[in-house]
Coordinates of C-alpha atoms and ligand atoms in Angstrom, one line a residue:
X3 CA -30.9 12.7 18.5
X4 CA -30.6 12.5 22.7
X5 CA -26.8 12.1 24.1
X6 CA -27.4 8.9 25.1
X7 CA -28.0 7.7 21.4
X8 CA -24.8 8.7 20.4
X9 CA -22.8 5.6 19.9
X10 CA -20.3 5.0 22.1
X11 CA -17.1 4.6 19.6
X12 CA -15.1 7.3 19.7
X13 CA -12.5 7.5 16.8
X14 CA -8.7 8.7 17.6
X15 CA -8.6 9.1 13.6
X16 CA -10.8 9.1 10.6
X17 CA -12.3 5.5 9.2
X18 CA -10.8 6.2 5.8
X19 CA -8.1 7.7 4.7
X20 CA -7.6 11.5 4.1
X21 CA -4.8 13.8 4.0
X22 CA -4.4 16.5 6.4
X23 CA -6.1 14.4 9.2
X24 CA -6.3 16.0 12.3
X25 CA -5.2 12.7 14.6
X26 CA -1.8 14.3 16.1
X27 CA -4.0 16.9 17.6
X28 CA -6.7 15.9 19.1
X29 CA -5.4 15.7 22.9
X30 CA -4.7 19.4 22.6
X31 CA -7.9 20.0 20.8
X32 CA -9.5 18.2 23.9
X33 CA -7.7 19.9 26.7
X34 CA -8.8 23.6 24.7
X35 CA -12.4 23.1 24.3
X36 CA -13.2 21.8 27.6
X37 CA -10.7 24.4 29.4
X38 CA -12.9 27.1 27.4
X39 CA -16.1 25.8 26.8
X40 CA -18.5 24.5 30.2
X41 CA -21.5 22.4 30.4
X42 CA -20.5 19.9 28.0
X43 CA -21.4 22.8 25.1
X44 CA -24.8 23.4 26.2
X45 CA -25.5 26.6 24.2
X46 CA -22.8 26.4 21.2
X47 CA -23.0 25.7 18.1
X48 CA -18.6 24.2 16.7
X49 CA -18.7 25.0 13.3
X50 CA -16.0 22.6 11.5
X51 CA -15.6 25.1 8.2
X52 CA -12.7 22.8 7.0
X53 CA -14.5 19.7 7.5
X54 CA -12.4 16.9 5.8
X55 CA -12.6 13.2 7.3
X56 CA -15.0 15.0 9.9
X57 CA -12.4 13.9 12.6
X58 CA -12.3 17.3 14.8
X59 CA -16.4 17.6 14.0
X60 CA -16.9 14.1 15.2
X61 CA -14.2 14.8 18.4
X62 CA -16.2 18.1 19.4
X63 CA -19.3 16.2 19.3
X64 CA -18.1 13.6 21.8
X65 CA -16.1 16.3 24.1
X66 CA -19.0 18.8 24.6
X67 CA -21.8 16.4 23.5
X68 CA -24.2 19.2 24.4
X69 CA -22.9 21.6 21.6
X70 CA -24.7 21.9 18.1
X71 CA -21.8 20.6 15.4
X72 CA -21.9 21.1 12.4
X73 CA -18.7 19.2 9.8
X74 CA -19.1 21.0 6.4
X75 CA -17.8 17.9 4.2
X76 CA -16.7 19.3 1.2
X77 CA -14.9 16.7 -0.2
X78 CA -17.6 13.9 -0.3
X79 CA -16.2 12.3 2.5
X80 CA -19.9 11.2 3.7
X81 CA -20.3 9.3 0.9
X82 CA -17.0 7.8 0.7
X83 CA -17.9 6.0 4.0
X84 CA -21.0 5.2 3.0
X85 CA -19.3 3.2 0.7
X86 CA -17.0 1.2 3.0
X87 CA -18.4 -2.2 1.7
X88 CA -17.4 -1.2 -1.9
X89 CA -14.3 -0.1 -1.0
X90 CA -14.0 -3.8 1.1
X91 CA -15.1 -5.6 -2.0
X92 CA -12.4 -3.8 -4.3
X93 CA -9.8 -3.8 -2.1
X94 CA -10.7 -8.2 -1.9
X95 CA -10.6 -8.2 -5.6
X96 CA -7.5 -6.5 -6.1
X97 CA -5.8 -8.5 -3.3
X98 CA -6.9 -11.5 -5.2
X99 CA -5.4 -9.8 -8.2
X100 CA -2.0 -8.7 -7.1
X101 CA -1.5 -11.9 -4.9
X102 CA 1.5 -13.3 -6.6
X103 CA 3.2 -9.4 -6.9
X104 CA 6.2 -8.5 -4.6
X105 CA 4.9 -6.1 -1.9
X106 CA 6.1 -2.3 -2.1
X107 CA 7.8 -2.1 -5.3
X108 CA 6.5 -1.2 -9.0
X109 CA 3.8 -3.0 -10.9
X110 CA 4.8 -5.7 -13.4
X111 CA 3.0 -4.0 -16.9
X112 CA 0.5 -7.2 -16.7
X113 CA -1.0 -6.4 -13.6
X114 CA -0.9 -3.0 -14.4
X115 CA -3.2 -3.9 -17.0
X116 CA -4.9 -6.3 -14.7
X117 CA -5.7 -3.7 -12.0
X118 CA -6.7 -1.2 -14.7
X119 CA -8.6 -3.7 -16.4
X120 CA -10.6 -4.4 -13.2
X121 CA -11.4 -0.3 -12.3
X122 CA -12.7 0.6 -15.4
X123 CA -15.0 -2.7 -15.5
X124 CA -16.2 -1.7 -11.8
X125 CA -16.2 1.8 -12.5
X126 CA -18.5 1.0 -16.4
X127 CA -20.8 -1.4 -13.9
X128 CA -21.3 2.1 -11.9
X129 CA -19.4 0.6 -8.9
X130 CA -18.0 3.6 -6.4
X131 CA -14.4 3.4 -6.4
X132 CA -12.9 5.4 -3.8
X133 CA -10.0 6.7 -5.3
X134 CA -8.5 8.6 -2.1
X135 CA -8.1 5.2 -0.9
X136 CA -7.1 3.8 -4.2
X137 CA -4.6 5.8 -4.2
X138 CA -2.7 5.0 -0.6
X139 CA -3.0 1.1 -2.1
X140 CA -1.3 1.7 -5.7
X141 CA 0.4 4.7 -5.8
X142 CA 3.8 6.1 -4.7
X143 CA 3.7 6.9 -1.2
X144 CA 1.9 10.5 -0.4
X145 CA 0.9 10.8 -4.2
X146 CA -2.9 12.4 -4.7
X147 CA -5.0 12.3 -7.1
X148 CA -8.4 14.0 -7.4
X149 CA -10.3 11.8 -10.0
X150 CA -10.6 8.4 -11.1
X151 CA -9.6 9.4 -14.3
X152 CA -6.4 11.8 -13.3
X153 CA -5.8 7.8 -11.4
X154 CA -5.9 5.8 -14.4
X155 CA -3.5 8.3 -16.3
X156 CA -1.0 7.7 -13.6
X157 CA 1.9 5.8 -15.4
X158 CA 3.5 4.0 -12.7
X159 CA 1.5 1.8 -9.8
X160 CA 2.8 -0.1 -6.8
X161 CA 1.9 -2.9 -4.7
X162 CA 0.6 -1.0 -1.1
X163 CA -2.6 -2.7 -0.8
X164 CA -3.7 -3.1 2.7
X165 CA -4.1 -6.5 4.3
X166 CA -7.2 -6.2 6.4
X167 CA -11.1 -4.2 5.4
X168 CA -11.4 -1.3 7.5
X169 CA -14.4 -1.2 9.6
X170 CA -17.5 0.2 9.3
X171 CA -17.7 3.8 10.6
X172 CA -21.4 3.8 11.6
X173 CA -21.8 6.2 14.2
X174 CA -19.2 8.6 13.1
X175 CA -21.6 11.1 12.1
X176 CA -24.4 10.5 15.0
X177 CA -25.4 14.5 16.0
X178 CA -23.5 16.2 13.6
X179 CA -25.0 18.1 10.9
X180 CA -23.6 18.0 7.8
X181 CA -23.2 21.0 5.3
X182 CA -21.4 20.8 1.7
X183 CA -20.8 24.8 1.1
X184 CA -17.6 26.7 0.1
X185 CA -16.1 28.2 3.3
X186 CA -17.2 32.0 2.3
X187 CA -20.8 31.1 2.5
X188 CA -20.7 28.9 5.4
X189 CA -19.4 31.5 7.6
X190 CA -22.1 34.1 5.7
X191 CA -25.4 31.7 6.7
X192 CA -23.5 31.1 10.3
X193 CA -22.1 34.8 11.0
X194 CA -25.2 35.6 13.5
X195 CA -25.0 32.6 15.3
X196 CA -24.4 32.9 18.8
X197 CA -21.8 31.3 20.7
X198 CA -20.2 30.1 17.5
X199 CA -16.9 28.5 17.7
X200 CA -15.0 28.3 14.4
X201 CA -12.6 25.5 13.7
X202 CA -10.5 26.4 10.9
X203 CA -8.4 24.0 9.5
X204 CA -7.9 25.2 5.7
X205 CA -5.9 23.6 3.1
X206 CA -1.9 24.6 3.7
X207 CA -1.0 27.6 1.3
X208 CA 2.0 26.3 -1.2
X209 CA 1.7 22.6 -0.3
X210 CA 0.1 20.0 -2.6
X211 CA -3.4 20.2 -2.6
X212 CA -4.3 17.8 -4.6
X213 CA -6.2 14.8 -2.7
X214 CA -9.0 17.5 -2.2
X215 CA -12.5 17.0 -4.4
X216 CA -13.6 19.7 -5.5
X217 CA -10.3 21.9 -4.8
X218 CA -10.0 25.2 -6.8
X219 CA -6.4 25.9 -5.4
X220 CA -6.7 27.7 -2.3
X221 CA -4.1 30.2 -2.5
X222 CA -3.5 33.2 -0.6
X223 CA -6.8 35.5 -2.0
X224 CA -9.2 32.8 -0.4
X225 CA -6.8 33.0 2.7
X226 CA -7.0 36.5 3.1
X227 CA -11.0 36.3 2.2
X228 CA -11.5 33.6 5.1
X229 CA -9.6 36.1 7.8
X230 CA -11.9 38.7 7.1
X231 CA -14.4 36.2 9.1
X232 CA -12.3 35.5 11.9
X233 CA -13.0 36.7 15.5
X234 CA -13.3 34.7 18.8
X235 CA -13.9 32.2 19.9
X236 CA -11.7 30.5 16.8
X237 CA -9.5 27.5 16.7
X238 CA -6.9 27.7 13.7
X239 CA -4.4 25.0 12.6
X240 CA -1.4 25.6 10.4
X241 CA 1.7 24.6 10.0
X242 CA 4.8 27.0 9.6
X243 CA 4.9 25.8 5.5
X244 CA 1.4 28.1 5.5
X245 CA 3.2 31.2 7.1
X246 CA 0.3 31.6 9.1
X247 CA 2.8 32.8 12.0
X248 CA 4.7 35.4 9.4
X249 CA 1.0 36.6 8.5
X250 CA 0.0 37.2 12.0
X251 CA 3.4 38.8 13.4
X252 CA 2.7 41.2 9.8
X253 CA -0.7 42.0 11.2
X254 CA 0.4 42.7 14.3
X255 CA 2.9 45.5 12.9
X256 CA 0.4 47.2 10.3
X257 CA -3.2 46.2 11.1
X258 CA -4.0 47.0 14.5
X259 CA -7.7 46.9 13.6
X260 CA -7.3 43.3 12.6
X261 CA -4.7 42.6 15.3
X262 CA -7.1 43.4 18.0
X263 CA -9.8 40.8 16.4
X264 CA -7.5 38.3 15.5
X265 CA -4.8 38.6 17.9
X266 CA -3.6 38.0 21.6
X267 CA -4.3 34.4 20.6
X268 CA -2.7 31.3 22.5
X269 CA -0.1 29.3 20.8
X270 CA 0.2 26.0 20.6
X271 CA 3.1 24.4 18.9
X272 CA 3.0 21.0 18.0
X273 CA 5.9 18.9 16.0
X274 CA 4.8 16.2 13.1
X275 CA 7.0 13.8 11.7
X276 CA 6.9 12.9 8.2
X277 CA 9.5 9.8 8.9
X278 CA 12.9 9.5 11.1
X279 CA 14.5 12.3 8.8
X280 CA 12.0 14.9 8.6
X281 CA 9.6 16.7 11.0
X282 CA 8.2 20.3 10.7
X283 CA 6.4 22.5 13.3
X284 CA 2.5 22.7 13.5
X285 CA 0.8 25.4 15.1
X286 CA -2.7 25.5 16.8
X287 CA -3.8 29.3 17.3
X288 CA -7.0 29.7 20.0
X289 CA -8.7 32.5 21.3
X290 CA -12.1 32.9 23.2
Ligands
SAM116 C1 -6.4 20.4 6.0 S1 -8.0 19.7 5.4 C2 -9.0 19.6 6.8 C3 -8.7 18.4 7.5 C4 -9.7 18.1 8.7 N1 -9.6 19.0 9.8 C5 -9.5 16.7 9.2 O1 -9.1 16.5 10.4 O2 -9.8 15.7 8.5 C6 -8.6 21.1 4.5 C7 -10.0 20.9 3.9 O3 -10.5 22.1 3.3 C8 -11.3 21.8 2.2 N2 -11.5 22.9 1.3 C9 -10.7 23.3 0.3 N3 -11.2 24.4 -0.3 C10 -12.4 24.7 0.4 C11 -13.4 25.7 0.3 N4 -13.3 26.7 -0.7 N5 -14.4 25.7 1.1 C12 -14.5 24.8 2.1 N6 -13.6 23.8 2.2 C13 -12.5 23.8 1.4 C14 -10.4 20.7 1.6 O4 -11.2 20.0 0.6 C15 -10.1 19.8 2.8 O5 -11.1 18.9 3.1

């Protein structure tokens, strides 16, 4: 892949939906790789550990097109674009569907039965159905699921479906390389690389985590097991819910081995809204 055959879209948030997006970020995540990192990345390798929707993997890649990037998509999300023309197709047929349902309010039981109806058929015919997505079009708002399955046991469905097909996404992924590894042994096949910037973005402790393939709960042994790997140069998002800030400040006080890895970091605060009533505080940590 040369830099000049990296297409020239450059997405301000992921094709398809995914909790925990990093959009609200990404002119700060901007402004701290190129204050830290010269030559457009010519000699770095961004390692995205937290991958997701890819979003900070495929920003990196665009802002220091000279790095090596690597998105470790543990989720699937690779193949949940891949399927954007299914996921068009359904969301048509369901449109079709629910056309004479009120907007935003509960399914009537027959087009319950309808809808279901339709997703097992697609999913017996061995259609891909998306249920991340499924889920922002006939769920309550903000309500995961992780299977199609745990989706069709969901008692109550709503009329959310979006209007318009999202687009395709190709190019999203031109010069990344992809990895699908649990975070302990993607930081274990990476440790000796040189010039290694980690992004760490991992799950929130004691929020809901269930959007997340794959997710095994990741709780506070995996959180403490993933700092044991963390030195400069490291990029960390949290939000206050994770007590990232309570951990560090802890560290600071009793661990002054781990302190002088891990600490003297800059601090970022950034403030998210959930809706008009309710906003918490986000916090990008960075040191080089
Ligand atoms: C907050 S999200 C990352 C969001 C991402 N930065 C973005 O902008 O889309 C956390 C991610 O960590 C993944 N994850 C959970 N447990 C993991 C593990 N053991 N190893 C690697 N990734 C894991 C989740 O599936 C989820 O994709």
């Amino acid at each position: 892949m040369t830099l000049n055959s990296l297409s020239t879209k450059h997405h301000k948030t992921a094709p398809l939906p995914f909790t925990g997006q990093k959009r609200m970020f990404l002119r700060h995540f901007e402004k701290i790789l190129k204050d830290n990192i010269p030559n457009d990345g010519e000699g770095f390798t961004v390692l995205d550990v937290f991958g997701g929707s890819g979003l900070l993997a495929h920003n990196a890649k665009r802002i220091l097109p000279k790095a090596t990037v690597i998105y470790n998509d543990f989720d699937g999300y690779v193949e949940r674009l891949a399927h954007i023309p299914t996921t068009n197709r359904l969301r048509q047929e369901l449109f079709e569907i629910l056309k004479g349902e009120p907007r935003s309010v509960k399914l009537s039981s027959t087009a319950k039965a309808k809808v279901l109806g339709h997703l097992r058929k697609s999913a017996d015919n061995g259609t891909f159905v998306d249920v991340q997505t499924l889920a922002g079009w006939l769920l309550f708002s903000g309500r995961q699921v992780g299977s199609l399955d745990e989706f069709l046991a969901e008692s109550t469905f709503y009329n959310r479906i979006v209007k318009t097909d999202y687009p395709n996404a190709d190019g999203y992924l031109d010069g990344l390389i992809l990895e699908c590894l649990d975070f302990e042994k993607l930081l274990q096949k990476y440790q000796d690389t040189p010039n290694c910037l980690l992004l760490l973005d991992p799950p929130y402790l004691c929020t809901a985590q269930g959007a997340y393939a794959k997710h095994g709960y990741f709780g506070m042994t995996k959180f403490l097991r993933l700092m044991q790997f963390v030195r400069p140069p490291f990029i960390f998002f949290s939000s206050t819910k994770s007590e990232l800030m309570d951990y560090m400040a802890y560290v600071q006080r009793y661990e002054p081995n781990t302190w002088q890895r891990v600490g003297d970091f800059t601090h970022i605060k950034v403030n998210s809204s959930i809706n008009a009533k309710v906003s918490y505080e986000d916090n990008i940590l960075a040191k080089f």
